[in-house]
mmCIF file of C-alpha atoms and ligand atoms in Angstrom:
data_model
loop_
_atom_site.group_PDB
_atom_site.id
_atom_site.type_symbol
_atom_site.label_atom_id
_atom_site.label_comp_id
_atom_site.label_asym_id
_atom_site.label_seq_id
_atom_site.Cartn_x
_atom_site.Cartn_y
_atom_site.Cartn_z
ATOM 1 C CA MET A 1 -35.285 -13.143 20.008
ATOM 2 C CA PRO A 2 -33.089 -10.516 21.031
ATOM 3 C CA VAL A 3 -29.570 -10.872 20.732
ATOM 4 C CA PRO A 4 -26.757 -8.628 21.678
ATOM 5 C CA ASP A 5 -24.884 -6.552 19.381
ATOM 6 C CA SER A 6 -21.579 -6.444 20.465
ATOM 7 C CA ARG A 7 -19.920 -3.981 18.639
ATOM 8 C CA ALA A 8 -22.745 -2.277 20.336
ATOM 9 C CA LEU A 9 -20.676 -1.900 23.227
ATOM 10 C CA PRO A 10 -18.779 1.165 24.240
ATOM 11 C CA SER A 11 -15.223 -0.026 23.422
ATOM 12 C CA LEU A 12 -13.756 3.459 23.116
ATOM 13 C CA GLU A 13 -12.887 4.319 26.724
ATOM 14 C CA PRO A 14 -11.357 7.637 26.657
ATOM 15 C CA HIS A 15 -7.747 8.437 27.175
ATOM 16 C CA ALA A 16 -7.056 11.246 29.014
ATOM 17 C CA ALA A 17 -3.228 10.281 29.772
ATOM 18 C CA ALA A 18 -2.883 9.312 26.336
ATOM 19 C CA SER A 19 0.156 11.139 23.937
ATOM 20 C CA PRO A 20 0.342 11.298 19.914
ATOM 21 C CA ALA A 21 3.011 9.159 18.180
ATOM 22 C CA ARG A 22 3.442 7.445 14.868
ATOM 23 C CA VAL A 23 3.900 3.961 14.088
ATOM 24 C CA ALA A 24 7.584 2.929 12.649
ATOM 25 C CA ARG A 25 7.671 -0.372 12.280
ATOM 26 C CA VAL A 26 4.718 -3.435 12.833
ATOM 27 C CA ASP A 27 6.094 -6.135 14.717
ATOM 28 C CA ALA A 28 4.458 -9.532 15.911
ATOM 29 C CA GLY A 29 2.213 -8.389 19.142
ATOM 30 C CA ALA A 30 4.175 -4.747 19.388
ATOM 31 C CA VAL A 31 5.027 -1.844 17.228
ATOM 32 C CA LEU A 32 7.632 0.705 17.391
ATOM 33 C CA VAL A 33 6.344 3.860 17.988
ATOM 34 C CA VAL A 34 8.156 7.678 17.521
ATOM 35 C CA PRO A 35 6.779 9.867 20.156
ATOM 36 C CA GLY A 36 5.063 12.855 19.474
ATOM 37 C CA VAL A 37 4.700 13.543 15.709
ATOM 38 C CA GLU A 38 7.782 15.408 15.037
ATOM 39 C CA PRO A 39 10.948 12.990 12.842
ATOM 40 C CA GLY A 40 14.616 13.132 14.315
ATOM 41 C CA GLU A 41 12.990 11.040 17.878
ATOM 42 C CA GLU A 42 14.260 7.367 18.934
ATOM 43 C CA PRO A 43 11.429 4.807 18.146
ATOM 44 C CA ARG A 44 10.243 3.121 21.496
ATOM 45 C CA ARG A 45 7.834 -0.321 21.618
ATOM 46 C CA ALA A 46 4.520 0.153 22.236
ATOM 47 C CA VAL A 47 2.328 -3.270 23.104
ATOM 48 C CA LEU A 48 -0.604 -3.853 21.176
ATOM 49 C CA PRO A 49 -4.058 -5.856 22.618
ATOM 50 C CA ARG A 50 -4.028 -9.278 22.266
ATOM 51 C CA GLY A 51 -4.908 -10.188 18.769
ATOM 52 C CA GLY A 52 -3.424 -7.543 17.550
ATOM 53 C CA LEU A 53 -6.305 -4.844 16.340
ATOM 54 C CA VAL A 54 -6.627 -1.396 17.981
ATOM 55 C CA PRO A 55 -9.929 0.911 18.068
ATOM 56 C CA SER A 56 -9.752 3.292 15.308
ATOM 57 C CA ASP A 57 -12.030 6.382 15.526
ATOM 58 C CA ASP A 58 -14.883 5.494 12.775
ATOM 59 C CA GLY A 59 -15.511 1.969 16.083
ATOM 60 C CA GLU A 60 -13.691 -0.083 13.830
ATOM 61 C CA ASP A 61 -10.593 -2.195 14.820
ATOM 62 C CA LEU A 62 -7.626 -1.926 12.607
ATOM 63 C CA ALA A 63 -4.288 -3.693 12.719
ATOM 64 C CA PRO A 64 -2.001 -0.641 13.220
ATOM 65 C CA THR A 65 0.301 -0.364 10.273
ATOM 66 C CA VAL A 66 2.947 1.478 9.097
ATOM 67 C CA GLY A 67 2.560 5.504 9.262
ATOM 68 C CA ASP A 68 -0.240 5.533 11.359
ATOM 69 C CA ASP A 69 -0.696 8.243 13.757
ATOM 70 C CA VAL A 70 -1.658 6.742 16.856
ATOM 71 C CA LEU A 71 -2.432 7.275 20.697
ATOM 72 C CA VAL A 72 -0.317 5.734 23.706
ATOM 73 C CA VAL A 73 -0.733 5.710 27.070
ATOM 74 C CA GLU A 74 1.810 4.755 29.588
ATOM 75 C CA ASP A 75 1.963 2.454 32.728
ATOM 76 C CA ASP A 76 3.748 -0.338 33.401
ATOM 77 C CA GLU A 77 4.829 -0.237 29.883
ATOM 78 C CA LEU A 78 3.735 1.550 26.768
ATOM 79 C CA ARG A 79 0.478 0.422 24.891
ATOM 80 C CA LEU A 80 -1.269 1.683 22.021
ATOM 81 C CA VAL A 81 -4.695 2.414 22.183
ATOM 82 C CA ARG A 82 -6.178 4.342 19.615
ATOM 83 C CA VAL A 83 -5.534 4.350 15.970
ATOM 84 C CA LEU A 84 -6.226 8.137 14.429
ATOM 85 C CA PRO A 85 -8.154 8.866 11.226
ATOM 86 C CA ARG A 86 -5.775 7.633 7.893
ATOM 87 C CA ARG A 87 -6.184 10.595 5.918
ATOM 88 C CA SER A 88 -4.505 7.806 2.504
ATOM 89 C CA ALA A 89 -3.601 4.169 2.636
ATOM 90 C CA LEU A 90 -1.772 2.044 0.283
ATOM 91 C CA VAL A 91 -3.855 -1.271 0.609
ATOM 92 C CA ARG A 92 -3.199 -4.780 -0.869
ATOM 93 C CA ASP A 93 -5.350 -7.744 -1.103
ATOM 94 C CA SER A 94 -4.259 -10.207 1.845
ATOM 95 C CA ALA A 95 -4.032 -13.927 1.625
ATOM 96 C CA GLY A 96 -5.339 -13.963 4.566
ATOM 97 C CA ARG A 97 -9.256 -16.034 4.787
ATOM 98 C CA THR A 98 -10.430 -13.225 7.831
ATOM 99 C CA SER A 99 -9.107 -10.149 6.943
ATOM 100 C CA ARG A 100 -9.908 -8.736 3.608
ATOM 101 C CA THR A 101 -7.219 -6.054 2.919
ATOM 102 C CA GLN A 102 -3.867 -5.076 4.501
ATOM 103 C CA ALA A 103 -3.132 -1.732 4.190
ATOM 104 C CA LEU A 104 0.876 -1.131 3.388
ATOM 105 C CA ALA A 105 1.281 1.937 4.938
ATOM 106 C CA ALA A 106 -0.921 4.757 6.055
ATOM 107 C CA ASN A 107 -0.929 8.693 6.163
ATOM 108 C CA VAL A 108 1.860 8.862 2.690
ATOM 109 C CA ASP A 109 1.736 11.717 0.771
ATOM 110 C CA VAL A 110 3.523 10.871 -2.141
ATOM 111 C CA VAL A 111 4.226 6.770 -3.678
ATOM 112 C CA LEU A 112 7.807 6.510 -5.291
ATOM 113 C CA VAL A 113 6.782 3.485 -7.733
ATOM 114 C CA VAL A 114 10.151 2.722 -7.894
ATOM 115 C CA GLU A 115 11.666 0.532 -10.663
ATOM 116 C CA HIS A 116 14.806 -0.125 -12.584
ATOM 117 C CA LEU A 117 15.768 0.176 -15.950
ATOM 118 C CA ASP A 118 18.504 -2.675 -15.620
ATOM 119 C CA PRO A 119 16.968 -5.279 -16.163
ATOM 120 C CA ALA A 120 14.484 -3.295 -18.715
ATOM 121 C CA PRO A 121 11.352 -1.984 -17.210
ATOM 122 C CA HIS A 122 8.275 -3.981 -16.630
ATOM 123 C CA LEU A 123 5.825 -2.032 -17.733
ATOM 124 C CA GLY A 124 2.447 -3.768 -16.901
ATOM 125 C CA ARG A 125 4.305 -3.273 -12.649
ATOM 126 C CA VAL A 126 4.650 -0.091 -13.251
ATOM 127 C CA GLU A 127 0.426 0.127 -14.016
ATOM 128 C CA ARG A 128 -0.196 -2.050 -10.881
ATOM 129 C CA LEU A 129 1.680 0.131 -8.800
ATOM 130 C CA LEU A 130 0.570 2.992 -10.390
ATOM 131 C CA THR A 131 -2.957 1.396 -9.700
ATOM 132 C CA LEU A 132 -2.535 0.570 -6.272
ATOM 133 C CA ALA A 133 -0.917 4.191 -5.638
ATOM 134 C CA TRP A 134 -3.575 6.207 -7.404
ATOM 135 C CA GLY A 135 -6.324 4.060 -5.075
ATOM 136 C CA SER A 136 -4.343 4.901 -2.034
ATOM 137 C CA GLY A 137 -5.137 8.918 -2.232
ATOM 138 C CA ALA A 138 -1.750 9.622 -2.310
ATOM 139 C CA ARG A 139 0.076 11.377 -5.124
ATOM 140 C CA PRO A 140 2.151 8.680 -7.483
ATOM 141 C CA VAL A 141 5.863 9.592 -8.477
ATOM 142 C CA VAL A 142 7.778 7.324 -10.343
ATOM 143 C CA VAL A 143 11.466 6.858 -10.311
ATOM 144 C CA LEU A 144 13.195 4.815 -12.933
ATOM 145 C CA THR A 145 16.955 3.631 -11.279
ATOM 146 C CA LYS A 146 20.134 2.283 -12.468
ATOM 147 C CA ALA A 147 20.652 4.777 -15.356
ATOM 148 C CA ASP A 148 24.310 4.450 -14.932
ATOM 149 C CA LEU A 149 23.770 0.921 -16.055
ATOM 150 C CA VAL A 150 22.017 1.269 -19.664
ATOM 151 C CA PRO A 151 23.033 3.538 -22.889
ATOM 152 C CA ASP A 152 19.848 4.804 -23.669
ATOM 153 C CA ALA A 153 18.129 5.474 -20.757
ATOM 154 C CA GLU A 154 15.827 7.850 -22.244
ATOM 155 C CA ALA A 155 14.458 5.562 -24.433
ATOM 156 C CA LEU A 156 13.158 3.565 -21.512
ATOM 157 C CA HIS A 157 11.860 6.559 -19.765
ATOM 158 C CA ARG A 158 9.724 7.227 -22.734
ATOM 159 C CA ASP A 159 8.356 3.784 -23.013
ATOM 160 C CA VAL A 160 7.453 4.205 -19.071
ATOM 161 C CA ALA A 161 6.310 8.022 -19.055
ATOM 162 C CA ALA A 162 3.578 6.415 -21.830
ATOM 163 C CA VAL A 163 2.252 4.009 -19.499
ATOM 164 C CA ALA A 164 2.648 6.559 -16.261
ATOM 165 C CA LEU A 165 -0.005 8.924 -17.136
ATOM 166 C CA GLY A 166 -0.571 11.866 -14.889
ATOM 167 C CA ALA A 167 2.295 10.786 -12.960
ATOM 168 C CA ASP A 168 5.455 12.604 -12.760
ATOM 169 C CA VAL A 169 8.451 10.247 -14.130
ATOM 170 C CA HIS A 170 12.201 10.505 -12.680
ATOM 171 C CA THR A 171 15.256 8.977 -13.993
ATOM 172 C CA VAL A 172 18.021 8.768 -11.384
ATOM 173 C CA SER A 173 21.561 6.926 -11.042
ATOM 174 C CA VAL A 174 22.050 7.114 -6.770
ATOM 175 C CA PRO A 175 26.038 5.974 -7.223
ATOM 176 C CA THR A 176 26.727 9.010 -9.967
ATOM 177 C CA ASP A 177 23.819 11.660 -7.921
ATOM 178 C CA VAL A 178 22.062 12.058 -11.290
ATOM 179 C CA GLY A 179 18.479 13.365 -11.026
ATOM 180 C CA LEU A 180 18.043 13.240 -7.451
ATOM 181 C CA ALA A 181 17.359 16.535 -7.108
ATOM 182 C CA PRO A 182 13.798 16.888 -7.984
ATOM 183 C CA LEU A 183 12.973 13.727 -5.846
ATOM 184 C CA ARG A 184 14.853 15.985 -2.676
ATOM 185 C CA ALA A 185 12.425 19.067 -3.468
ATOM 186 C CA LEU A 186 9.596 16.731 -2.716
ATOM 187 C CA LEU A 187 10.835 16.431 1.176
ATOM 188 C CA GLU A 188 8.968 18.758 2.700
ATOM 189 C CA PRO A 189 8.372 19.137 6.287
ATOM 190 C CA GLY A 190 5.718 16.914 7.726
ATOM 191 C CA VAL A 191 5.231 15.254 4.136
ATOM 192 C CA THR A 192 5.332 11.427 3.937
ATOM 193 C CA LEU A 193 7.185 9.377 1.257
ATOM 194 C CA VAL A 194 6.403 5.740 0.317
ATOM 195 C CA ALA A 195 8.920 3.842 -1.861
ATOM 196 C CA VAL A 196 7.112 0.582 -3.242
ATOM 197 C CA GLY A 197 8.577 -1.601 -6.235
ATOM 198 C CA PRO A 198 10.284 -4.649 -6.842
ATOM 199 C CA SER A 199 13.184 -6.450 -4.814
ATOM 200 C CA GLY A 200 16.575 -5.002 -5.845
ATOM 201 C CA ALA A 201 14.716 -2.094 -7.683
ATOM 202 C CA GLY A 202 17.163 0.100 -5.220
ATOM 203 C CA LYS A 203 14.310 1.454 -3.426
ATOM 204 C CA SER A 204 16.368 1.173 0.269
ATOM 205 C CA THR A 205 19.432 2.949 -1.928
ATOM 206 C CA LEU A 206 17.474 5.813 -2.963
ATOM 207 C CA VAL A 207 15.802 6.175 0.719
ATOM 208 C CA ASN A 208 19.780 6.754 2.071
ATOM 209 C CA ALA A 209 20.196 8.876 -0.613
ATOM 210 C CA LEU A 210 17.426 11.179 0.457
ATOM 211 C CA ALA A 211 17.740 10.356 3.955
ATOM 212 C CA GLY A 212 21.426 11.666 3.055
ATOM 213 C CA THR A 213 22.537 8.632 5.277
ATOM 214 C CA GLU A 214 22.509 5.220 5.604
ATOM 215 C CA VAL A 215 19.172 4.909 7.639
ATOM 216 C CA MET A 216 18.391 1.058 5.667
ATOM 217 C CA ALA A 217 20.535 -1.677 4.851
ATOM 218 C CA THR A 218 20.785 -2.410 0.718
ATOM 219 C CA GLY A 219 21.407 -4.896 -1.324
ATOM 220 C CA GLU A 220 25.253 -4.798 -1.318
ATOM 221 C CA ARG A 221 27.597 -7.627 -0.844
ATOM 222 C CA ARG A 222 27.879 -7.763 2.812
ATOM 223 C CA ALA A 223 31.819 -7.744 3.865
ATOM 224 C CA ASP A 224 31.851 -10.907 4.689
ATOM 225 C CA GLY A 225 31.043 -12.525 1.711
ATOM 226 C CA ARG A 226 27.715 -13.680 3.401
ATOM 227 C CA GLY A 227 24.774 -13.551 1.376
ATOM 228 C CA ARG A 228 23.277 -9.719 1.298
ATOM 229 C CA HIS A 229 21.382 -7.233 2.827
ATOM 230 C CA THR A 230 17.684 -7.048 2.201
ATOM 231 C CA THR A 231 15.171 -4.850 3.441
ATOM 232 C CA THR A 232 12.487 -7.099 5.645
ATOM 233 C CA HIS A 233 10.261 -4.714 7.242
ATOM 234 C CA ARG A 234 8.344 -2.105 6.056
ATOM 235 C CA GLU A 235 10.003 1.069 7.793
ATOM 236 C CA LEU A 236 9.473 4.586 8.717
ATOM 237 C CA VAL A 237 12.315 7.186 8.887
ATOM 238 C CA GLY A 238 11.844 10.512 10.047
ATOM 239 C CA LEU A 239 14.465 12.993 8.309
ATOM 240 C CA PRO A 240 16.208 15.899 10.309
ATOM 241 C CA GLY A 241 14.611 18.314 7.561
ATOM 242 C CA GLY A 242 10.771 17.263 8.996
ATOM 243 C CA ALA A 243 9.877 15.170 6.358
ATOM 244 C CA TRP A 244 9.051 10.832 6.286
ATOM 245 C CA LEU A 245 10.477 8.097 4.407
ATOM 246 C CA ILE A 246 9.155 4.678 4.467
ATOM 247 C CA ASP A 247 10.899 1.725 2.995
ATOM 248 C CA THR A 248 9.062 -1.843 1.821
ATOM 249 C CA PRO A 249 10.701 -4.880 1.157
ATOM 250 C CA GLY A 250 9.986 -6.121 -2.447
ATOM 251 C CA VAL A 251 6.330 -8.051 -1.931
ATOM 252 C CA ARG A 252 6.148 -10.233 -4.698
ATOM 253 C CA GLY A 253 3.043 -10.025 -6.902
ATOM 254 C CA ILE A 254 0.841 -7.439 -5.266
ATOM 255 C CA GLY A 255 -2.631 -8.392 -4.739
ATOM 256 C CA LEU A 256 -4.722 -5.393 -6.327
ATOM 257 C CA VAL A 257 -7.281 -3.574 -4.163
ATOM 258 C CA ALA A 258 -9.047 -1.319 -6.808
ATOM 259 C CA ASP A 259 -11.477 0.656 -7.458
ATOM 260 C CA ASP A 260 -12.605 2.223 -11.125
ATOM 261 C CA ASP A 261 -11.470 5.638 -10.075
ATOM 262 C CA ALA A 262 -7.635 4.326 -9.531
ATOM 263 C CA LEU A 263 -7.892 2.074 -12.797
ATOM 264 C CA ASP A 264 -9.348 5.096 -14.771
ATOM 265 C CA ALA A 265 -6.931 7.282 -13.480
ATOM 266 C CA THR A 266 -3.672 4.681 -14.177
ATOM 267 C CA PHE A 267 -5.850 3.705 -18.077
ATOM 268 C CA ALA A 268 -6.746 7.420 -18.635
ATOM 269 C CA ASP A 269 -6.125 6.955 -22.627
ATOM 270 C CA VAL A 270 -8.206 3.785 -22.919
ATOM 271 C CA VAL A 271 -10.978 5.536 -20.805
ATOM 272 C CA GLU A 272 -10.755 8.564 -23.499
ATOM 273 C CA LEU A 273 -10.794 6.194 -26.120
ATOM 274 C CA ALA A 274 -13.933 4.539 -24.733
ATOM 275 C CA HIS A 275 -16.084 7.555 -24.392
ATOM 276 C CA ARG A 276 -15.880 8.166 -28.279
ATOM 277 C CA CYS A 277 -17.130 4.246 -29.118
ATOM 278 C CA ARG A 278 -20.412 3.923 -30.446
ATOM 279 C CA PHE A 279 -21.655 1.865 -28.033
ATOM 280 C CA ARG A 280 -22.100 2.829 -24.502
ATOM 281 C CA ASP A 281 -21.330 -0.756 -23.295
ATOM 282 C CA CYS A 282 -18.554 -0.973 -25.839
ATOM 283 C CA ARG A 283 -16.778 -4.178 -24.936
ATOM 284 C CA HIS A 284 -14.046 -3.274 -27.617
ATOM 285 C CA THR A 285 -13.713 -6.976 -29.182
ATOM 286 C CA GLU A 286 -16.026 -6.881 -32.574
ATOM 287 C CA GLU A 287 -18.339 -3.877 -32.212
ATOM 288 C CA PRO A 288 -18.718 -1.361 -34.885
ATOM 289 C CA GLY A 289 -17.290 2.209 -34.143
ATOM 290 C CA CYS A 290 -15.135 1.011 -31.642
ATOM 291 C CA ALA A 291 -12.880 4.064 -31.087
ATOM 292 C CA VAL A 292 -10.904 1.902 -28.795
ATOM 293 C CA ARG A 293 -9.682 -0.778 -31.620
ATOM 294 C CA GLU A 294 -9.726 1.649 -34.196
ATOM 295 C CA ALA A 295 -6.554 3.334 -31.987
ATOM 296 C CA ILE A 296 -4.882 0.359 -31.648
ATOM 297 C CA ASP A 297 -5.201 -0.620 -36.095
ATOM 298 C CA SER A 298 -3.978 2.569 -36.158
ATOM 299 C CA GLY A 299 -1.230 2.646 -33.765
ATOM 300 C CA GLU A 300 -2.157 5.575 -31.660
ATOM 301 C CA LEU A 301 -2.385 2.875 -28.708
ATOM 302 C CA PRO A 302 -0.332 -0.385 -28.136
ATOM 303 C CA ALA A 303 -2.613 -3.494 -27.918
ATOM 304 C CA ARG A 304 -1.012 -3.722 -24.469
ATOM 305 C CA ARG A 305 -2.976 -1.388 -22.912
ATOM 306 C CA LEU A 306 -6.066 -2.525 -23.774
ATOM 307 C CA ASP A 307 -4.715 -6.077 -22.684
ATOM 308 C CA SER A 308 -3.509 -4.333 -19.306
ATOM 309 C CA TRP A 309 -6.272 -2.741 -18.677
ATOM 310 C CA ARG A 310 -8.503 -5.955 -19.104
ATOM 311 C CA ARG A 311 -6.147 -8.268 -16.449
ATOM 312 C CA LEU A 312 -5.996 -5.443 -13.780
ATOM 313 C CA ALA A 313 -9.816 -4.920 -14.038
ATOM 314 C CA ARG A 314 -10.565 -8.117 -13.838
ATOM 315 C CA GLU A 315 -8.066 -8.763 -10.924
ATOM 316 C CA ALA A 316 -9.834 -5.917 -9.028
ATOM 317 C CA ALA A 317 -13.013 -7.397 -9.680
ATOM 318 C CA TYR A 318 -12.304 -10.899 -8.902
ATOM 319 C CA GLN A 319 -10.823 -9.486 -5.166
ATOM 320 C CA ALA A 320 -13.764 -7.542 -4.691
ATOM 321 C CA ARG A 321 -16.208 -10.473 -4.758
ATOM 322 C CA ARG A 322 -14.109 -12.031 -3.101
ATOM 323 C CA GLY A 323 -13.835 -9.490 -0.380
ATOM 324 C CA ASP A 324 -17.385 -9.344 -0.109
ATOM 325 C CA ALA A 325 -17.642 -13.282 0.044
ATOM 326 C CA ARG A 326 -15.004 -13.557 3.035
ATOM 327 C CA LEU A 327 -17.362 -10.372 5.027
ATOM 328 C CA ALA A 328 -19.876 -12.346 4.759
ATOM 329 C CA ALA A 329 -18.483 -15.757 5.989
ATOM 330 C CA ASP A 330 -16.827 -13.175 8.742
ATOM 331 C CA GLU A 331 -20.258 -11.933 9.635
ATOM 332 C CA ARG A 332 -22.151 -15.006 9.936
ATOM 333 C CA ALA A 333 -19.269 -16.671 12.324
ATOM 334 C CA ARG A 334 -19.722 -13.586 14.273
ATOM 335 C CA TRP A 335 -23.528 -14.415 14.725
ATOM 336 C CA LYS A 336 -23.587 -17.761 15.488
ATOM 337 C CA LYS A 337 -21.387 -16.789 18.272
ATOM 338 C CA ILE A 338 -23.307 -14.311 19.650
ATOM 339 C CA VAL A 339 -26.551 -16.670 19.599
ATOM 340 C CA ARG A 340 -24.186 -19.796 20.732
ATOM 341 C CA GLU A 341 -23.288 -17.284 23.753
ATOM 342 C CA HIS A 342 -26.827 -15.914 24.174
ATOM 343 C CA ARG A 343 -28.184 -19.149 25.065
ATOM 344 C CA GLY A 344 -25.628 -20.078 26.963
ATOM 345 C CA ASP A 345 -23.620 -23.241 25.251
ATOM 346 C CA ILE A 346 -20.603 -21.151 25.507
ATOM 347 C CA ARG A 347 -20.154 -19.003 28.697
ATOM 348 C CA PRO A 348 -17.866 -15.808 27.608
ATOM 349 C CA ASP A 349 -15.077 -16.389 30.656
ATOM 350 C CA PRO A 350 -15.253 -12.715 32.188
ATOM 351 C CA TYR A 351 -11.242 -13.139 32.552
ATOM 352 C CA ARG A 352 -10.130 -13.480 29.112
ATOM 353 C CA ARG A 353 -8.917 -10.632 27.639
HETATM 354 N N1 GDP B 401 24.219 1.000 -10.344
HETATM 355 C C1 GDP B 401 23.102 1.337 -9.893
HETATM 356 N N2 GDP B 401 23.293 0.206 -8.826
HETATM 357 C C2 GDP B 401 21.785 0.638 -8.368
HETATM 358 C C3 GDP B 401 21.346 1.902 -8.432
HETATM 359 N N3 GDP B 401 19.889 2.374 -7.244
HETATM 360 C C4 GDP B 401 20.726 0.629 -6.248
HETATM 361 N N4 GDP B 401 21.658 -0.289 -7.021
HETATM 362 C C5 GDP B 401 21.966 -1.498 -6.451
HETATM 363 O O1 GDP B 401 21.234 -2.078 -6.653
HETATM 364 C C6 GDP B 401 21.212 -3.475 -5.283
HETATM 365 C C7 GDP B 401 19.905 -3.119 -4.875
HETATM 366 O O2 GDP B 401 19.407 -1.994 -4.180
HETATM 367 P P1 GDP B 401 18.463 -2.061 -2.972
HETATM 368 O O3 GDP B 401 18.639 -0.742 -2.664
HETATM 369 O O4 GDP B 401 19.053 -2.600 -1.846
HETATM 370 O O5 GDP B 401 17.040 -2.130 -3.472
HETATM 371 P P2 GDP B 401 15.843 -2.615 -2.716
HETATM 372 O O6 GDP B 401 15.439 -4.163 -2.630
HETATM 373 O O7 GDP B 401 14.651 -1.813 -3.776
HETATM 374 O O8 GDP B 401 15.777 -2.243 -1.483
HETATM 375 C C8 GDP B 401 22.086 -2.857 -4.100
HETATM 376 O O9 GDP B 401 23.216 -3.506 -5.074
HETATM 377 C C9 GDP B 401 22.350 -1.594 -4.805
HETATM 378 O O10 GDP B 401 23.907 -1.017 -4.408
HETATM 379 C C10 GDP B 401 21.755 3.311 -8.886
HETATM 380 O O11 GDP B 401 21.336 3.912 -9.124
HETATM 381 N N5 GDP B 401 22.589 2.492 -9.985
HETATM 382 MG MG1 MG B 402 15.006 -2.837 0.367
HETATM 383 ZN ZN1 ZN B 403 -15.052 0.401 -27.797
#
């Protein structure tokens, strides 16, 4: 029985009157866009199609995210009609049952992995965010904040640098304006930076310092003493110099989406050792001639590095399997619906948008 494939229908009408814009913020059913692709313009509200998904160039409908380059059409309201190809995307596992992953930010050049020195930096979190960053296609840069609050920032810097192979690590103190110059140097015209890290790490404070003006509310106690300002939305800010900054709220336990390349980049030291194991499929447990275990025994490799690599690799593999299962379930549901509609059990409502 021939079954019509709903995906084969032409869904991408040409948009002669469309103009380019960039997504600055996503709300339910609408987004804030910055008109044009130059920073420094006032954001405007653009509505999304029902369901929130927008056609993209590869034919798949996407949930637009902060940093997306898009096309908008102005008629009685401003409508977002197309998501342009992403050159990078910071993606995490989403809790939702239907969509597999969530893009936290798109078209990013530098991922600032922000971690505080006080309380002491959490190495496992840095490794997780670095893996996410390596997987995005953007370059990770680690920023250690609150250097003014600890007696020995250098020792902590060394500890973090040892798990941040291939990434620059900068230690900063925003209130005393220490260490910010190399970060300001990243703000070239057209470059987009996103700050990720736990709540309270100092992301918004850093974004404000780099912007040179208070563009984001920070965790300072409010003057009226009622609670604290914290970042609740991911938000893109265009700087007068032409660079873009994206601030994010601290997401508790970012679900890891990572391929082997991203894991290998983060754990380049373990991978390098593993190449020297006698057996190619060495699991670095009891095998003779295991270079990884030898390095741990000699103190060359901290045991926590191997544990951390295993934990993140397991999590990434689990996410991938779960993603496959969800994709298969979506596909089954789609075919069931198509078959039912074809039989006439359910007549498609022509007035349904
Ligand atoms: N002493 C000190 N405090 C900082 C520094 N950076 C941020 N803070 C403070 O840390 C708190 C949380 O900062 P915030 O930028 O809101 O963190 P976010 O949740 O990552 O955006 C605020 O009270 C900031 O003033 C720093 O370099 N030194
Ligand atoms: Mg914040
Ligand atoms: Zn081994």
